[in-house]
Short mmCIF file of C-alpha atoms in Angstrom, two decimals:
data_model
loop_
_atom_site.label_atom_id
_atom_site.label_comp_id
_atom_site.label_asym_id
_atom_site.label_seq_id
_atom_site.Cartn_x
_atom_site.Cartn_y
_atom_site.Cartn_z
CA MET A 115 21.46 -23.14 -11.98
CA LYS A 116 20.32 -23.25 -15.58
CA ALA A 117 17.38 -25.50 -14.59
CA MET A 118 16.47 -22.80 -12.03
CA GLU A 119 16.77 -20.01 -14.65
CA GLY A 120 14.32 -22.08 -16.99
CA ILE A 121 11.76 -22.32 -14.24
CA MET A 122 11.93 -18.74 -13.52
CA PHE A 123 11.51 -17.88 -17.41
CA ALA A 124 8.55 -20.23 -17.39
CA VAL A 125 6.92 -18.77 -14.27
CA ASN A 126 7.43 -15.22 -15.61
CA LYS A 127 5.99 -16.20 -19.02
CA ASN A 128 2.68 -17.46 -17.63
CA LYS A 129 0.77 -14.73 -15.93
CA PRO A 130 -2.83 -15.19 -16.81
CA ILE A 131 -5.71 -13.09 -15.37
CA LEU A 132 -8.22 -15.16 -13.78
CA GLY A 133 -10.13 -12.66 -11.91
CA LYS A 134 -9.52 -9.42 -9.89
CA ILE A 135 -10.20 -8.72 -6.12
CA GLN A 136 -10.80 -5.07 -5.31
CA ILE A 137 -9.86 -3.96 -1.77
CA THR A 138 -11.45 -0.59 -0.63
CA GLY A 139 -11.77 1.18 2.73
CA THR A 140 -11.21 4.46 4.41
CA VAL A 141 -8.05 5.58 6.08
CA HIS A 142 -8.57 8.00 9.12
CA CYS A 143 -5.77 9.96 10.36
CA LEU A 144 -5.67 9.69 14.11
CA THR A 145 -2.73 12.14 14.34
CA GLY A 146 -1.21 14.59 11.97
CA LEU A 147 0.06 13.19 8.66
CA HIS A 148 3.28 14.50 6.79
CA ILE A 149 4.24 13.02 3.31
CA GLY A 150 6.60 15.66 1.86
CA LYS A 151 7.33 16.81 -1.47
CA ALA A 152 10.50 18.10 -3.15
CA GLN A 153 10.73 22.01 -2.96
CA ASP A 154 11.46 23.70 -6.18
CA ASP A 155 12.11 27.06 -4.66
CA TRP A 156 12.74 28.62 -1.11
CA GLN A 157 10.84 31.64 0.08
CA ILE A 158 11.47 33.75 3.08
CA GLY A 159 8.89 32.79 5.81
CA GLY A 160 7.74 29.83 3.68
CA LEU A 161 7.14 26.38 4.81
CA ASP A 162 10.40 24.21 5.70
CA SER A 163 8.57 20.82 4.88
CA PRO A 164 5.29 21.12 2.69
CA VAL A 165 3.04 18.21 2.06
CA VAL A 166 2.54 16.48 -1.25
CA ARG A 167 -0.59 17.87 -3.05
CA ASP A 168 -2.74 17.15 -6.10
CA PRO A 169 -1.72 20.02 -8.59
CA MET A 170 -5.22 20.17 -10.04
CA THR A 171 -7.29 20.40 -6.76
CA TYR A 172 -4.41 21.34 -4.33
CA GLU A 173 -5.83 18.54 -2.03
CA PRO A 174 -3.36 16.68 0.11
CA TYR A 175 -3.28 12.93 -0.68
CA ILE A 176 -1.33 9.84 0.21
CA PRO A 177 0.73 8.59 -2.60
CA GLY A 178 -0.14 4.81 -3.51
CA SER A 179 3.78 4.46 -3.84
CA SER A 180 4.14 5.51 -0.20
CA PHE A 181 1.50 3.37 1.34
CA ARG A 182 2.55 0.21 -0.74
CA GLY A 183 6.09 1.06 0.14
CA LYS A 184 5.19 1.00 3.94
CA LEU A 185 3.24 -2.26 3.61
CA ARG A 186 6.19 -3.94 1.82
CA ALA A 187 8.69 -2.62 4.31
CA ILE A 188 6.71 -4.01 7.27
CA PHE A 189 6.17 -7.40 5.39
CA GLU A 190 10.10 -7.61 4.61
CA ARG A 191 11.03 -7.16 8.43
CA VAL A 192 8.24 -9.69 9.36
CA GLU A 193 9.83 -12.37 7.08
CA ASN A 194 13.32 -11.26 8.04
CA GLY A 195 12.38 -11.94 11.79
CA LYS A 196 11.21 -15.54 10.73
CA ASP A 197 14.44 -16.55 9.01
CA PRO A 198 17.25 -13.80 8.89
CA GLU A 199 19.60 -16.20 6.96
CA LYS A 200 17.15 -17.00 4.11
CA PHE A 201 15.39 -13.70 4.03
CA GLN A 202 18.08 -11.10 3.75
CA PHE A 203 18.13 -7.35 2.87
CA ASN A 204 19.94 -6.66 -0.43
CA ARG A 205 21.30 -3.35 -1.70
CA TYR A 206 21.16 -2.55 -5.42
CA SER A 207 22.93 0.07 -7.70
CA GLY A 208 25.06 1.40 -5.02
CA GLN A 209 22.19 2.92 -3.17
CA GLU A 210 22.40 3.11 0.56
CA VAL A 211 18.91 1.55 0.90
CA TYR A 212 18.48 -1.98 2.02
CA ARG A 213 15.41 -3.94 1.03
CA HIS A 214 14.77 -7.41 -0.16
CA GLU A 215 14.20 -8.56 -3.67
CA CYS A 216 14.80 -12.02 -5.05
CA THR A 217 13.86 -14.00 -8.26
CA ASP A 218 12.21 -16.68 -6.34
CA PRO A 219 8.55 -16.90 -7.44
CA SER A 220 7.62 -18.65 -4.13
CA CYS A 221 8.78 -15.75 -2.05
CA LYS A 222 5.75 -14.23 -0.24
CA VAL A 223 7.07 -10.48 -0.37
CA CYS A 224 8.11 -10.63 -4.05
CA ARG A 225 5.19 -12.61 -5.19
CA LEU A 226 2.78 -9.96 -3.68
CA PHE A 227 4.76 -6.79 -4.31
CA GLY A 228 7.14 -7.84 -7.29
CA ALA A 229 10.68 -7.87 -7.77
CA THR A 230 13.20 -6.20 -10.19
CA LYS A 231 16.38 -7.91 -9.27
CA GLY A 232 17.09 -9.48 -12.70
CA THR A 233 19.32 -7.77 -15.05
CA GLU A 234 18.16 -6.69 -18.62
CA LYS A 235 19.77 -9.58 -20.15
CA GLU A 236 18.34 -12.18 -17.45
CA LYS A 237 14.85 -10.46 -17.56
CA GLN A 238 14.08 -12.27 -14.33
CA ASN A 239 11.58 -9.67 -12.91
CA ILE A 240 8.63 -10.76 -10.86
CA PRO A 241 5.37 -8.46 -11.79
CA SER A 242 3.47 -7.42 -8.65
CA ARG A 243 0.10 -8.99 -7.98
CA LEU A 244 -0.84 -5.98 -5.94
CA MET A 245 -1.77 -2.42 -7.26
CA VAL A 246 -2.14 0.41 -4.85
CA ARG A 247 -3.72 3.69 -6.00
CA ASP A 248 -3.17 7.07 -4.57
CA LEU A 249 -5.39 7.55 -1.54
CA ARG A 250 -7.58 10.52 -2.14
CA LEU A 251 -9.07 12.83 0.46
CA LYS A 252 -12.81 11.96 1.12
CA ASN A 253 -13.79 14.72 3.58
CA ARG A 254 -12.62 17.83 1.77
CA ASP A 255 -15.77 19.88 2.98
CA GLU A 256 -14.97 19.16 6.64
CA LEU A 257 -11.28 20.22 6.33
CA GLU A 258 -12.25 23.40 4.57
CA THR A 259 -14.02 24.64 7.87
CA ILE A 260 -10.76 24.24 9.80
CA ASP A 261 -9.18 27.60 10.44
CA THR A 262 -5.41 27.05 10.13
CA GLY A 263 -4.28 29.58 7.64
CA LEU A 264 -3.63 26.82 5.29
CA GLN A 265 -5.81 25.01 2.89
CA TYR A 266 -6.82 21.61 4.27
CA THR A 267 -3.76 21.33 6.32
CA GLU A 268 -2.00 22.72 9.54
CA LEU A 269 1.34 24.07 10.51
CA LYS A 270 3.20 22.25 13.30
CA PHE A 271 6.06 24.22 14.92
CA GLU A 272 8.98 22.15 16.10
CA ASN A 273 12.41 23.00 17.64
CA ALA A 274 15.60 20.99 17.88
CA LEU A 275 17.97 21.94 20.52
CA ASP A 276 21.74 21.53 20.44
CA ARG A 277 22.76 19.34 23.46
CA VAL A 278 26.06 21.16 23.91
CA THR A 279 25.25 24.70 23.17
CA ALA A 280 21.52 24.70 23.67
CA ALA A 281 21.02 26.70 20.45
CA ALA A 282 17.63 26.25 18.93
CA ASN A 283 16.84 25.27 15.46
CA PRO A 284 13.07 25.96 14.78
CA ARG A 285 11.24 24.59 11.85
CA GLN A 286 7.80 24.59 10.40
CA ILE A 287 6.27 21.30 9.30
CA GLU A 288 2.99 21.14 7.35
CA ARG A 289 0.72 18.12 8.23
CA VAL A 290 -2.69 16.96 7.03
CA PRO A 291 -4.72 17.31 10.51
CA ALA A 292 -6.05 14.35 12.51
CA GLY A 293 -9.45 13.67 11.37
CA ALA A 294 -8.59 13.81 7.65
CA GLN A 295 -10.13 10.66 5.67
CA PHE A 296 -8.68 9.04 2.55
CA GLY A 297 -10.13 6.39 0.30
CA LEU A 298 -8.05 3.32 0.23
CA ASP A 299 -8.23 1.54 -3.42
CA MET A 300 -6.10 -1.50 -4.09
CA THR A 301 -6.44 -4.29 -6.61
CA TYR A 302 -5.11 -7.80 -6.32
CA THR A 303 -4.85 -9.92 -9.55
CA VAL A 304 -5.63 -13.58 -9.31
CA GLU A 305 -3.08 -15.19 -11.67
CA THR A 306 -2.76 -18.65 -10.17
CA GLU A 307 -4.79 -21.94 -9.99
CA ASP A 308 -3.21 -22.44 -6.51
CA GLN A 309 -6.08 -21.22 -4.33
CA GLU A 310 -3.96 -21.96 -1.06
CA GLN A 311 -1.32 -19.51 -2.57
CA THR A 312 -3.91 -16.78 -3.12
CA THR A 313 -5.46 -17.26 0.19
CA GLU A 314 -2.15 -16.91 1.77
CA ASP A 315 -1.49 -13.59 -0.24
CA LEU A 316 -4.73 -12.21 0.91
CA GLN A 317 -4.15 -13.25 4.58
CA ASN A 318 -0.74 -11.49 4.54
CA LEU A 319 -2.22 -8.36 3.03
CA LEU A 320 -4.77 -8.10 5.60
CA MET A 321 -2.06 -8.88 8.30
CA LEU A 322 -0.17 -5.82 6.91
CA LEU A 323 -3.17 -3.58 7.00
CA LYS A 324 -3.58 -4.48 10.73
CA LEU A 325 0.09 -4.08 11.46
CA VAL A 326 0.39 -0.54 9.67
CA GLN A 327 -2.22 0.76 12.12
CA ASP A 328 0.26 0.24 14.95
CA ASP A 329 2.92 1.69 12.84
CA ALA A 330 3.08 4.89 11.06
CA ILE A 331 2.67 6.41 7.46
CA GLY A 332 4.74 9.13 6.15
CA GLY A 333 7.59 11.04 8.03
CA HIS A 334 8.31 11.68 11.68
CA GLY A 335 6.51 8.55 12.94
CA ALA A 336 8.72 8.21 15.97
CA ARG A 337 7.34 11.67 17.06
CA GLY A 338 3.64 10.77 16.90
CA TYR A 339 2.94 11.68 13.15
CA GLY A 340 1.17 9.39 10.81
CA LYS A 341 -1.04 6.94 13.15
CA ILE A 342 -3.95 5.69 11.11
CA GLU A 343 -7.09 3.47 11.38
CA ILE A 344 -8.57 1.55 8.42
CA THR A 345 -12.44 1.05 8.56
CA ASP A 346 -15.19 0.16 6.07
CA LEU A 347 -12.80 -2.41 4.54
CA THR A 348 -14.39 -4.51 1.71
CA LEU A 349 -13.06 -7.27 -0.54
CA GLU A 350 -14.90 -7.47 -3.90
CA ALA A 351 -13.99 -10.45 -6.04
CA ARG A 352 -14.70 -10.13 -9.75
CA GLN A 353 -14.71 -12.98 -12.26
CA LEU A 354 -13.23 -12.44 -15.59
CA ALA A 355 -16.82 -12.63 -16.80
CA TYR A 356 -17.47 -9.41 -15.17
CA TYR A 357 -15.06 -7.56 -17.53
CA GLN A 358 -16.41 -9.53 -20.54
CA ALA A 359 -20.12 -8.42 -20.03
CA THR A 360 -21.24 -5.77 -22.60
CA VAL A 361 -22.97 -2.60 -21.69
CA GLU A 362 -26.45 -4.09 -22.68
CA LYS A 363 -25.75 -6.85 -20.18
CA ALA A 364 -24.80 -4.59 -17.31
CA GLU A 365 -27.44 -5.98 -15.02
CA GLU A 366 -25.77 -9.29 -15.49
CA LYS A 367 -22.46 -8.12 -13.88
CA LYS A 368 -23.87 -8.32 -10.52
CA HIS A 369 -23.82 -12.20 -10.91
CA PHE A 370 -20.00 -12.03 -11.38
CA VAL A 371 -19.22 -10.09 -8.33
CA LYS A 372 -19.02 -11.21 -4.64
CA LEU A 373 -18.48 -8.91 -1.71
CA LEU A 374 -16.85 -9.69 1.74
CA PRO A 375 -16.82 -6.95 4.40
CA ILE A 376 -13.92 -7.16 6.70
CA SER A 377 -13.40 -5.76 10.26
CA LEU A 378 -9.72 -5.41 11.21
CA LYS A 379 -10.60 -5.49 14.66
CA GLU A 380 -12.02 -8.88 14.43
CA LYS A 381 -10.60 -12.43 13.63
CA ILE A 382 -10.70 -12.93 9.90
CA GLU A 383 -12.11 -16.09 8.95
CA VAL A 384 -9.93 -18.10 6.40
CA GLU A 385 -12.79 -19.86 5.21
CA ALA A 386 -14.54 -16.58 3.96
CA LEU A 387 -11.48 -15.79 2.07
CA LYS A 388 -11.26 -19.29 0.54
CA SER A 389 -14.98 -18.91 -0.39
CA LEU A 390 -14.09 -15.69 -2.16
CA ILE A 391 -11.46 -17.21 -4.14
CA GLN A 392 -13.37 -20.27 -5.05
CA PHE A 393 -15.93 -17.76 -6.37
CA ILE A 394 -13.29 -16.24 -8.75
CA HIS A 395 -12.57 -19.81 -10.14
CA GLY A 396 -16.26 -20.27 -10.87
CA GLU A 397 -16.97 -22.72 -7.86
CA ASN A 398 -19.93 -22.47 -5.72
CA PRO A 399 -18.71 -23.43 -2.03
#
């Protein structure tokens, strides 16, 4: 056990930055989307469930934590289905939330999304390789022309019926309407010389982006909310030299960048991903 702890400590101590891979694209809402926010006050005639908005622009957005959390949840279920005994869901801090976290650096999920299972004394956290930023609204002008009585959003009335008394419980849910577009912006840090491992991480990430399109983002997915499509997906590999280039040598930066357009509707060629990773390591396949 102590030997394993030593290995864990060594793994977490060595976290170089060999390069970055930017993942960008457009998330299209095919159905209404609801990601709610906490209500500080209640008003007569007000919304029962408002969406989260940017306090500066008042535009709705998809929090990076929500999108990232959905990808991780899907990945955990995929891995649990492969080996339920080995890949288990844990519960921490007495919270009634089951998820998987471990201190195994070879775990595909924790390697990509990180883990904080270790205690303060053990310090066995695994930093995430994937960063997901807030998804910002891209077609603001188009949504401004929609007459819904709300800014950029719509109001959906729903009604829950008591199965015994038939009493109605109407509610109002604010949604981002179908047709809204958000910018996907993620960064993967290349931190290992193991190119096969990095290739596997990217394959898993692209698999999750495919799966989430047949799942749902936000709340009320079982009632049809939150169906999305991802287009214009691009992987941009940036060598470390890209960040070290001076302003005077800005023109040289293009020599340290390699683009790979991806269509989630088509088969993703593994060799293309490997070529991107080899570029990060300064190789010319």
